[in-house]
Coordinates of C-alpha atoms in Angstrom, one line a residue:
Chain A
G29 CA 26.0 -179.5 38.2
H30 CA 23.8 -177.3 40.3
G31 CA 23.2 -178.2 43.9
G32 CA 25.4 -177.9 46.9
G33 CA 24.5 -181.4 48.0
S34 CA 25.7 -183.2 44.9
R35 CA 28.7 -180.9 44.6
G36 CA 29.6 -181.6 48.2
R37 CA 29.4 -185.3 47.7
E38 CA 31.3 -185.3 44.5
A39 CA 34.0 -183.2 46.2
Y40 CA 34.2 -185.7 49.1
A41 CA 34.4 -188.6 46.9
K42 CA 37.1 -187.0 44.8
F43 CA 39.1 -186.1 47.9
S44 CA 39.1 -189.6 49.2
G45 CA 39.8 -191.3 45.9
A46 CA 36.6 -193.2 45.7
P47 CA 35.4 -194.0 42.2
L48 CA 32.2 -192.0 41.6
T49 CA 29.8 -191.9 38.8
V50 CA 27.2 -189.2 39.0
N51 CA 23.9 -190.5 37.9
T52 CA 21.4 -188.0 36.6
I53 CA 18.0 -187.9 38.2
N54 CA 15.9 -190.4 36.5
N55 CA 13.9 -192.1 39.1
S56 CA 11.9 -189.3 40.5
W57 CA 8.6 -191.1 39.5
S58 CA 9.2 -193.7 42.1
T59 CA 9.8 -191.3 45.0
P60 CA 6.7 -189.5 46.1
K61 CA 8.8 -186.8 47.7
A62 CA 10.9 -186.0 44.6
D63 CA 14.1 -187.1 46.3
V64 CA 16.5 -185.4 44.0
P65 CA 20.1 -184.6 45.0
V66 CA 20.0 -180.8 44.7
L67 CA 20.5 -178.1 47.2
I68 CA 16.8 -177.6 48.0
S69 CA 15.4 -180.9 49.3
E70 CA 16.5 -180.6 52.8
D71 CA 16.7 -184.3 53.3
T72 CA 19.0 -184.7 50.4
V73 CA 21.2 -181.8 51.3
I74 CA 21.9 -182.4 54.9
S75 CA 21.0 -186.0 55.7
Q76 CA 21.7 -187.6 52.4
P77 CA 25.2 -186.3 52.0
A78 CA 25.8 -187.3 55.6
K79 CA 24.4 -190.7 54.9
I80 CA 26.5 -191.1 51.8
L81 CA 29.6 -189.8 53.5
N82 CA 29.0 -192.3 56.3
F83 CA 28.7 -195.0 53.8
L84 CA 31.9 -194.0 52.1
R85 CA 33.7 -193.8 55.4
K86 CA 32.6 -197.3 56.3
Q87 CA 33.8 -198.6 52.9
R88 CA 37.2 -197.1 54.1
Y89 CA 37.3 -194.4 51.5
N90 CA 38.0 -192.0 54.3
A91 CA 39.2 -188.4 53.9
D92 CA 39.1 -187.8 57.6
Y93 CA 41.2 -190.6 59.1
E94 CA 43.9 -188.2 60.0
L95 CA 41.6 -185.9 61.9
S96 CA 41.8 -185.7 65.6
A97 CA 38.7 -186.3 67.7
K98 CA 38.5 -182.5 68.3
Q99 CA 38.7 -181.8 64.6
G100 CA 35.9 -184.3 63.9
A101 CA 33.8 -182.5 66.5
D102 CA 34.6 -179.2 64.8
T103 CA 33.4 -180.6 61.5
L104 CA 30.0 -181.3 63.0
A105 CA 29.8 -177.9 64.5
Y106 CA 30.7 -176.0 61.3
I107 CA 28.3 -178.1 59.3
A108 CA 25.6 -177.1 61.8
L109 CA 26.6 -173.5 61.4
L110 CA 26.3 -173.8 57.6
E111 CA 22.9 -175.3 57.8
E112 CA 21.5 -172.8 60.3
K113 CA 23.1 -169.6 59.1
L114 CA 24.0 -170.0 55.4
L115 CA 21.4 -172.4 54.0
P116 CA 18.3 -170.1 54.4
A117 CA 20.0 -167.4 52.3
L118 CA 21.1 -169.9 49.8
L119 CA 17.6 -171.3 49.4
H120 CA 16.4 -167.8 49.0
T121 CA 18.9 -166.8 46.4
F122 CA 18.2 -169.9 44.3
W123 CA 14.5 -170.5 44.8
V124 CA 12.7 -167.6 46.3
E125 CA 14.3 -164.4 44.9
A126 CA 12.0 -164.0 41.9
E127 CA 14.4 -162.7 39.3
N128 CA 16.9 -165.4 40.1
Y129 CA 14.4 -168.2 40.2
C130 CA 12.7 -167.2 37.0
S131 CA 15.8 -166.5 34.9
V132 CA 18.3 -169.0 36.1
T133 CA 17.1 -171.7 38.6
K134 CA 13.9 -172.7 37.1
P135 CA 15.0 -173.0 33.4
W136 CA 18.2 -174.8 34.4
F137 CA 16.4 -177.2 36.7
A138 CA 13.5 -177.9 34.4
S139 CA 15.9 -178.7 31.5
R140 CA 17.5 -181.5 33.5
I141 CA 14.5 -183.4 34.7
P142 CA 12.1 -185.4 32.6
F143 CA 8.8 -184.0 31.4
P144 CA 6.2 -183.7 32.9
L145 CA 8.0 -183.4 36.3
S146 CA 9.6 -180.3 34.8
L147 CA 6.2 -178.7 34.8
Y148 CA 5.6 -178.9 38.5
L149 CA 8.7 -179.8 40.4
P150 CA 10.5 -176.5 40.2
G151 CA 7.4 -174.7 41.6
K152 CA 7.1 -177.2 44.3
M153 CA 10.7 -176.8 45.4
S154 CA 10.3 -173.0 45.3
R155 CA 7.3 -173.2 47.6
E156 CA 9.1 -175.6 49.9
A157 CA 12.1 -173.4 50.1
L158 CA 10.0 -170.4 51.1
N159 CA 8.1 -172.5 53.6
R160 CA 11.3 -173.7 55.2
I161 CA 12.6 -170.2 55.5
L162 CA 9.5 -168.8 57.0
L163 CA 9.0 -171.7 59.4
T164 CA 12.6 -171.7 60.7
R165 CA 13.4 -168.0 60.6
G166 CA 10.1 -166.2 60.4
G167 CA 8.0 -165.3 63.4
P168 CA 8.1 -162.4 65.9
P169 CA 9.7 -159.9 66.0
L170 CA 10.1 -160.3 62.2
Y171 CA 6.7 -159.8 60.7
S172 CA 7.2 -159.4 57.0
L173 CA 9.0 -161.4 54.4
T174 CA 11.3 -158.4 53.8
E175 CA 12.4 -158.4 57.4
V176 CA 13.0 -162.1 57.3
E177 CA 15.0 -161.8 54.1
A178 CA 17.1 -159.0 55.6
Q179 CA 17.8 -161.1 58.6
I180 CA 18.8 -164.3 56.7
Y181 CA 21.2 -162.4 54.5
R182 CA 22.7 -160.7 57.5
D183 CA 23.2 -164.1 59.1
A184 CA 24.6 -165.6 55.9
K185 CA 27.2 -162.8 55.5
E186 CA 28.2 -163.2 59.1
C187 CA 28.6 -167.0 58.5
L188 CA 30.8 -166.3 55.5
N189 CA 32.9 -164.0 57.6
L190 CA 33.3 -166.7 60.3
L191 CA 34.3 -169.2 57.7
S192 CA 36.8 -166.8 56.3
K193 CA 38.3 -166.2 59.7
R194 CA 38.4 -169.9 60.4
L195 CA 40.1 -170.7 57.1
G196 CA 42.7 -168.0 57.5
T197 CA 45.7 -168.6 55.2
S198 CA 45.4 -172.4 55.2
Q199 CA 44.8 -174.3 52.1
F200 CA 42.0 -176.4 53.6
F201 CA 40.2 -176.2 56.9
F202 CA 42.3 -178.8 58.6
G203 CA 45.7 -178.2 57.0
N204 CA 46.9 -179.4 53.7
T205 CA 44.6 -182.2 52.8
P206 CA 40.9 -181.8 52.2
T207 CA 38.3 -183.4 54.5
T208 CA 34.6 -183.7 54.9
L209 CA 34.3 -180.2 56.1
D210 CA 36.0 -178.9 53.0
A211 CA 33.6 -180.9 50.9
F212 CA 30.6 -179.4 52.8
V213 CA 31.8 -175.8 52.7
F214 CA 32.7 -176.2 49.0
G215 CA 29.2 -177.6 48.3
F216 CA 27.6 -174.6 49.9
L217 CA 30.0 -171.9 48.5
A218 CA 30.5 -173.1 44.9
P219 CA 27.0 -172.4 43.7
V220 CA 27.0 -168.9 45.3
Y221 CA 30.4 -168.2 43.9
K222 CA 29.9 -169.4 40.4
V223 CA 26.3 -169.1 39.3
C224 CA 25.5 -165.9 37.5
F225 CA 22.4 -164.6 39.0
P226 CA 20.8 -161.2 38.4
R227 CA 20.5 -160.6 42.2
V228 CA 23.9 -161.3 43.7
Q229 CA 24.3 -159.7 47.1
L230 CA 25.6 -162.9 48.6
Q231 CA 28.0 -163.5 45.8
E232 CA 29.3 -159.9 46.1
H233 CA 30.0 -160.4 49.8
L234 CA 31.7 -163.8 49.1
K235 CA 34.0 -162.2 46.5
Q236 CA 35.3 -159.8 49.1
L237 CA 36.5 -162.8 51.2
T238 CA 39.4 -163.6 49.0
N239 CA 40.6 -166.7 50.9
L240 CA 37.2 -168.4 50.5
C241 CA 37.3 -167.6 46.7
R242 CA 40.8 -169.0 46.5
F243 CA 39.6 -172.1 48.4
C244 CA 36.8 -172.7 45.9
D245 CA 39.1 -172.1 42.9
D246 CA 41.6 -174.5 44.3
I247 CA 39.1 -177.3 44.6
L248 CA 37.6 -176.5 41.3
T249 CA 40.8 -176.7 39.4
C250 CA 42.4 -179.6 41.3
Y251 CA 39.4 -181.9 41.7
F252 CA 37.0 -180.9 39.0
K253 CA 38.2 -180.8 35.5
L254 CA 35.0 -179.3 34.1
T255 CA 34.4 -175.5 34.4
I256 CA 31.2 -174.4 35.8
T257 CA 29.3 -172.4 33.3
D258 CA 25.8 -172.4 34.7
G259 CA 26.6 -173.7 38.2
Chain B
M29 CA 32.8 -158.8 86.7
S30 CA 32.5 -155.2 87.8
L31 CA 30.1 -152.9 86.1
S32 CA 31.8 -150.6 83.7
L33 CA 30.4 -147.8 81.5
T34 CA 32.2 -148.0 78.2
P35 CA 32.3 -144.8 76.2
R36 CA 30.1 -145.1 73.1
S37 CA 32.9 -144.7 70.6
T38 CA 34.5 -148.0 71.7
R39 CA 31.4 -150.1 71.6
S40 CA 30.9 -152.6 68.8
R41 CA 28.9 -151.6 65.8
Q42 CA 26.8 -154.7 65.9
Q43 CA 24.4 -153.5 68.5
V44 CA 20.8 -152.9 67.7
P45 CA 20.5 -149.1 67.6
A46 CA 17.6 -148.9 70.1
L47 CA 19.8 -150.5 72.8
E48 CA 22.3 -147.7 72.6
L49 CA 20.0 -145.4 74.4
H50 CA 19.8 -147.7 77.4
S51 CA 23.3 -149.2 77.4
A52 CA 24.7 -146.6 79.7
E53 CA 22.4 -147.6 82.5
P54 CA 23.9 -150.0 84.9
W55 CA 22.3 -153.4 85.6
P56 CA 19.4 -152.9 88.0
E57 CA 18.8 -154.9 91.1
N58 CA 15.3 -155.9 90.1
A59 CA 16.1 -157.6 86.7
A60 CA 13.7 -160.4 86.2
L61 CA 13.8 -163.5 84.0
Y62 CA 10.4 -164.9 82.9
Q63 CA 9.6 -168.5 82.2
Q64 CA 6.7 -170.9 82.5
L65 CA 5.6 -172.5 85.7
K66 CA 8.5 -174.7 86.8
E67 CA 6.6 -177.4 88.7
D68 CA 3.8 -178.3 86.3
Q69 CA 4.0 -176.5 83.0
I70 CA 7.5 -175.9 81.6
L71 CA 8.8 -178.4 79.1
L72 CA 12.2 -179.8 78.6
S73 CA 13.3 -177.5 75.8
D74 CA 12.1 -174.3 77.4
N75 CA 13.6 -175.3 80.7
A76 CA 16.9 -175.9 79.0
A77 CA 16.7 -172.4 77.3
S78 CA 15.9 -170.8 80.6
L79 CA 18.6 -172.5 82.5
A80 CA 21.1 -171.5 79.8
V81 CA 20.3 -167.8 80.2
Q82 CA 20.3 -168.1 84.0
A83 CA 23.8 -169.7 83.8
F84 CA 25.0 -167.0 81.5
L85 CA 23.9 -164.2 83.7
Q86 CA 25.4 -165.9 86.7
M87 CA 28.6 -166.3 84.9
C88 CA 28.5 -162.5 84.1
N89 CA 27.7 -161.9 87.8
L90 CA 24.5 -160.1 86.9
P91 CA 21.7 -160.8 89.4
V92 CA 18.4 -161.8 88.1
R93 CA 15.3 -163.2 89.8
V94 CA 13.3 -165.9 88.1
V95 CA 9.6 -165.2 87.7
C96 CA 7.3 -168.0 86.7
R97 CA 4.2 -167.1 84.7
A98 CA 1.8 -169.4 82.9
N99 CA 1.7 -167.0 79.9
A100 CA 5.4 -166.3 79.7
E101 CA 5.5 -167.5 76.1
Y102 CA 2.9 -165.0 75.1
M103 CA 4.5 -162.1 76.9
S104 CA 7.8 -162.7 75.2
P105 CA 8.6 -160.4 72.3
S106 CA 9.6 -163.3 70.1
G107 CA 7.2 -165.9 71.4
K108 CA 10.0 -167.9 73.0
V109 CA 11.2 -168.2 76.5
P110 CA 13.0 -167.1 78.5
F111 CA 12.9 -163.4 78.3
I112 CA 14.5 -160.9 80.7
H113 CA 13.0 -157.6 81.9
V114 CA 15.8 -155.2 82.6
G115 CA 15.0 -151.6 83.3
N116 CA 12.4 -150.9 80.7
Q117 CA 13.9 -153.3 78.1
V118 CA 12.5 -156.7 77.3
V119 CA 14.9 -159.1 75.5
S120 CA 14.2 -162.8 74.7
E121 CA 16.4 -165.8 73.9
L122 CA 20.0 -166.3 74.6
G123 CA 21.5 -164.8 71.4
P124 CA 19.8 -161.4 71.8
I125 CA 20.4 -161.5 75.6
V126 CA 24.1 -162.0 75.0
Q127 CA 24.1 -159.0 72.7
F128 CA 22.1 -156.9 75.1
V129 CA 24.5 -157.7 78.0
K130 CA 27.4 -156.9 75.8
A131 CA 26.0 -153.5 75.1
K132 CA 26.0 -152.9 78.8
G133 CA 29.7 -153.7 78.9
H134 CA 29.7 -157.4 80.0
S135 CA 31.0 -160.1 77.9
L136 CA 32.3 -163.6 78.4
S137 CA 33.9 -164.0 75.0
D138 CA 36.0 -160.8 74.7
G139 CA 39.1 -162.7 75.5
L140 CA 38.7 -165.1 72.5
D141 CA 40.5 -164.5 69.2
E142 CA 38.6 -164.5 65.9
V143 CA 39.1 -168.1 65.2
Q144 CA 37.9 -169.1 68.7
K145 CA 34.8 -166.8 68.4
A146 CA 34.0 -168.5 65.1
E147 CA 34.3 -171.9 66.7
M148 CA 32.2 -170.9 69.7
K149 CA 29.4 -169.7 67.4
A150 CA 29.6 -173.0 65.4
Y151 CA 29.3 -175.1 68.5
M152 CA 26.4 -173.0 69.7
E153 CA 24.7 -173.7 66.4
L154 CA 25.4 -177.4 66.8
V155 CA 23.6 -177.4 70.1
N156 CA 20.6 -175.6 68.5
N157 CA 20.7 -177.6 65.4
M158 CA 20.9 -181.1 67.0
L159 CA 20.2 -181.0 70.7
L160 CA 17.4 -178.5 70.8
T161 CA 15.7 -180.0 67.7
A162 CA 16.0 -183.5 69.3
E163 CA 14.3 -182.1 72.5
L164 CA 11.5 -180.6 70.4
Y165 CA 11.1 -183.8 68.5
L166 CA 10.9 -185.9 71.6
Q167 CA 8.4 -183.5 73.2
W168 CA 6.1 -183.0 70.2
C169 CA 6.6 -185.8 67.7
D170 CA 7.0 -188.9 70.0
D171 CA 3.4 -189.9 70.5
V172 CA 3.9 -191.5 73.9
T173 CA 5.7 -188.5 75.3
V174 CA 3.2 -186.2 73.8
E175 CA 0.3 -187.9 75.4
E176 CA 1.7 -188.6 78.8
I177 CA 3.9 -185.6 79.4
T178 CA 3.6 -182.8 76.9
H179 CA -0.1 -182.4 76.6
P180 CA -0.8 -182.6 80.3
R181 CA 2.0 -180.1 81.1
Y182 CA 1.7 -177.6 78.3
G183 CA -1.9 -176.6 78.9
S184 CA -2.0 -177.3 82.7
P185 CA -2.7 -173.8 83.8
Y186 CA -5.7 -173.5 81.6
P187 CA -9.2 -175.0 81.9
W188 CA -10.6 -177.5 79.4
P189 CA -10.9 -177.1 76.5
L190 CA -8.4 -174.3 76.2
N191 CA -5.6 -176.5 77.5
R192 CA -6.1 -179.1 74.7
I193 CA -6.6 -176.4 72.0
L194 CA -3.3 -174.6 73.0
S195 CA -1.5 -177.8 73.2
Y196 CA -2.6 -179.1 69.8
Q197 CA -2.0 -175.8 68.2
K198 CA 1.6 -175.8 69.4
Q199 CA 2.1 -179.4 68.4
W200 CA 0.9 -178.6 64.9
E201 CA 3.2 -175.7 64.7
I202 CA 6.2 -177.7 65.8
R203 CA 5.4 -180.6 63.5
R204 CA 5.2 -178.3 60.5
K205 CA 8.6 -177.0 61.3
M206 CA 10.0 -180.6 61.8
K207 CA 8.6 -181.5 58.4
A208 CA 10.2 -178.5 56.8
I209 CA 13.7 -179.3 58.1
G210 CA 13.4 -183.0 57.3
W211 CA 13.0 -184.3 60.9
A212 CA 9.4 -185.5 60.6
G213 CA 10.5 -188.7 58.9
K214 CA 13.0 -189.6 61.5
S215 CA 12.4 -192.4 64.0
L216 CA 13.1 -192.0 67.7
E217 CA 16.2 -194.2 67.4
Q218 CA 17.6 -191.9 64.7
V219 CA 16.9 -188.8 66.8
L220 CA 18.7 -190.5 69.8
E221 CA 21.6 -191.3 67.4
D222 CA 21.8 -187.6 66.6
V223 CA 21.8 -186.7 70.3
D224 CA 24.7 -189.2 70.8
Q225 CA 26.6 -187.7 67.9
C226 CA 26.2 -184.3 69.2
C227 CA 27.2 -185.3 72.8
Q228 CA 30.2 -187.1 71.4
A229 CA 31.3 -183.9 69.5
L230 CA 30.8 -181.8 72.7
S231 CA 32.7 -184.3 74.7
Q232 CA 35.6 -184.4 72.3
R233 CA 35.7 -180.7 72.1
L234 CA 35.6 -180.2 75.8
G235 CA 38.3 -182.9 76.5
T236 CA 39.8 -182.6 79.9
Q237 CA 39.4 -178.8 80.1
P238 CA 37.1 -177.3 82.8
Y239 CA 35.3 -175.1 80.2
F240 CA 35.1 -175.1 76.4
F241 CA 37.6 -172.3 76.1
N242 CA 39.8 -173.6 79.0
K243 CA 39.8 -171.5 82.1
Q244 CA 36.8 -169.1 81.7
P245 CA 33.3 -170.0 80.8
T246 CA 31.6 -168.4 77.8
E247 CA 28.1 -168.3 76.5
L248 CA 28.7 -171.7 74.9
D249 CA 29.3 -173.2 78.3
A250 CA 26.1 -171.7 79.5
L251 CA 24.1 -173.1 76.6
V252 CA 25.6 -176.5 76.8
F253 CA 25.0 -176.6 80.6
G254 CA 21.4 -175.5 80.1
H255 CA 20.6 -178.3 77.8
L256 CA 22.7 -181.1 79.3
F257 CA 21.7 -180.4 82.9
T258 CA 18.1 -180.3 82.0
I259 CA 18.3 -183.6 80.0
L260 CA 20.1 -185.2 82.9
T261 CA 17.6 -184.1 85.5
T262 CA 14.3 -184.4 83.8
Q263 CA 12.1 -187.4 84.2
L264 CA 10.8 -188.6 80.8
I265 CA 9.0 -191.8 79.7
T266 CA 12.3 -193.6 79.5
D267 CA 15.9 -192.8 80.5
E268 CA 17.2 -193.1 76.9
L269 CA 17.8 -189.5 76.4
S270 CA 19.7 -188.9 79.7
E271 CA 21.7 -192.1 79.1
K272 CA 23.1 -190.6 75.9
V273 CA 24.6 -187.8 77.9
K274 CA 25.7 -190.0 80.8
N275 CA 27.8 -192.0 78.4
Y276 CA 30.3 -189.1 78.4
G277 CA 31.8 -188.7 81.9
N278 CA 33.4 -185.3 81.1
L279 CA 30.0 -183.9 80.2
T280 CA 28.4 -184.9 83.5
A281 CA 31.4 -183.6 85.4
F282 CA 31.1 -180.3 83.4
C283 CA 27.4 -180.0 84.5
R284 CA 28.3 -180.8 88.1
R285 CA 31.1 -178.2 88.0
I286 CA 28.9 -175.4 86.7
E287 CA 26.1 -176.3 89.1
Q288 CA 28.4 -176.2 92.0
Q289 CA 30.1 -173.0 91.0
Y290 CA 27.2 -170.9 89.8
F291 CA 24.1 -172.3 91.4
E292 CA 25.0 -173.4 94.9
G293 CA 24.4 -171.1 97.8
H294 CA 21.8 -169.0 96.0
D295 CA 18.9 -170.8 97.5
K296 CA 18.0 -168.3 100.1
D297 CA 16.9 -165.6 97.8
G298 CA 15.0 -168.0 95.6
S299 CA 16.8 -167.0 92.4
A300 CA 18.5 -169.1 89.8
A301 CA 19.4 -172.2 91.7
A302 CA 16.0 -172.8 93.3
S303 CA 14.3 -172.8 89.9
A304 CA 17.1 -174.8 88.3
R305 CA 16.8 -177.5 90.8
S306 CA 13.2 -177.6 91.9
A307 CA 11.4 -180.8 90.9
K308 CA 14.6 -182.0 89.5
R309 CA 17.2 -184.2 91.0
S310 CA 20.5 -182.6 91.7
L311 CA 23.5 -184.1 90.1
L312 CA 25.3 -184.2 93.4
R313 CA 24.7 -187.4 95.3

């Protein structure tokens, strides 16, 4: 379903052959911070997938054991790049851009969490997303939200370009078998690629990078039998 | 590197338009880099940033003198240090400074291919994402460090109560940001783990090469040097942070190499090396 975090984790688990059951969110009452595995909650996008991936690795379901030390280091670096340069625009596309949020994200999200969380959680996540964007990317010399938005989309497009150059004509980022990095990149790209938003500047840019689209399609058809209709 | 005036038509299109007007001017002799007071005021993260820019300019063979001002942060166009004053342009932070210098015809990464450039940018984000954030966490979220080092230093040029007000204001600002990115809930041990993971990645990437892209340093080398050297030579409450870096021999050798190559023998004119090493222990024993 929606959410780079869960998609990324699913992808990793499928790559490494670990049996995986995706449990839908049903315990949000107990967590004061609404710890749901969707793209927004930063601690479940970045640190939770990392924690879960570490766990899977320790259990010896390991998609990376053939990677060299340098490739392992590259993985960490590219994940940092995604988090710094792509994530803000992603958050914006899903949770801050008004048309997108109101017509796609909020209804989808609200329909999948229990009442009465559905009444306030989407709004909270939207505010948190905006907060995160402004705190990490706002500030002088960018003084208005429009300027910040312009900058984060510029950065996101440059990040997509860099990923495309790095992938080149390979099937996956480190050769012919998928690894953690592929799972992370897929987790970030798939929602952008497949979700039908009214405002789609990032998706349009991504569609010009044919090797990244091919990358997503390959993973979707090989590892995910379901087709994504709403993301 | 020699100064060269590149014709406008061959310059990259990524430049900020305003810079085009001044790009044709050669690098002046009186270029200045501004940071906070090095003895008493500057903090670990700002010192790392400043050193990174100094190293980068040294690698480009562009002379700059370091000027210490208590209000450097407020003078900066982006609120962050360091910033450079070149001709009548003021540019802050490593990223924009690299772009600015490139507009003047100097670049350390021109020789890299597209994949290498992508890699370089990714590793620079790794340093910002993990190392810089860890430094900020230690400075502003670790209560002992905040009380004993940060608060006394940050507001030191100002009289009471301004010193405490400025310091608390900054702390609040940084803690808000940490909360937004999910670092507020981390413990010090977890942060040090992250530092270790980052150093391990840098060490693995560097391997046995002299620089990250083999023979020639790039802005990545400058950035990594700025942070690692500062961590290694700054006295904190404990040595835990510098120990994480010391675990990787090739990283300390890397810092020593850059210190020797780019910062030795400049002491007499009081520029980069003097500020890099003042109040800090040199790596050379």
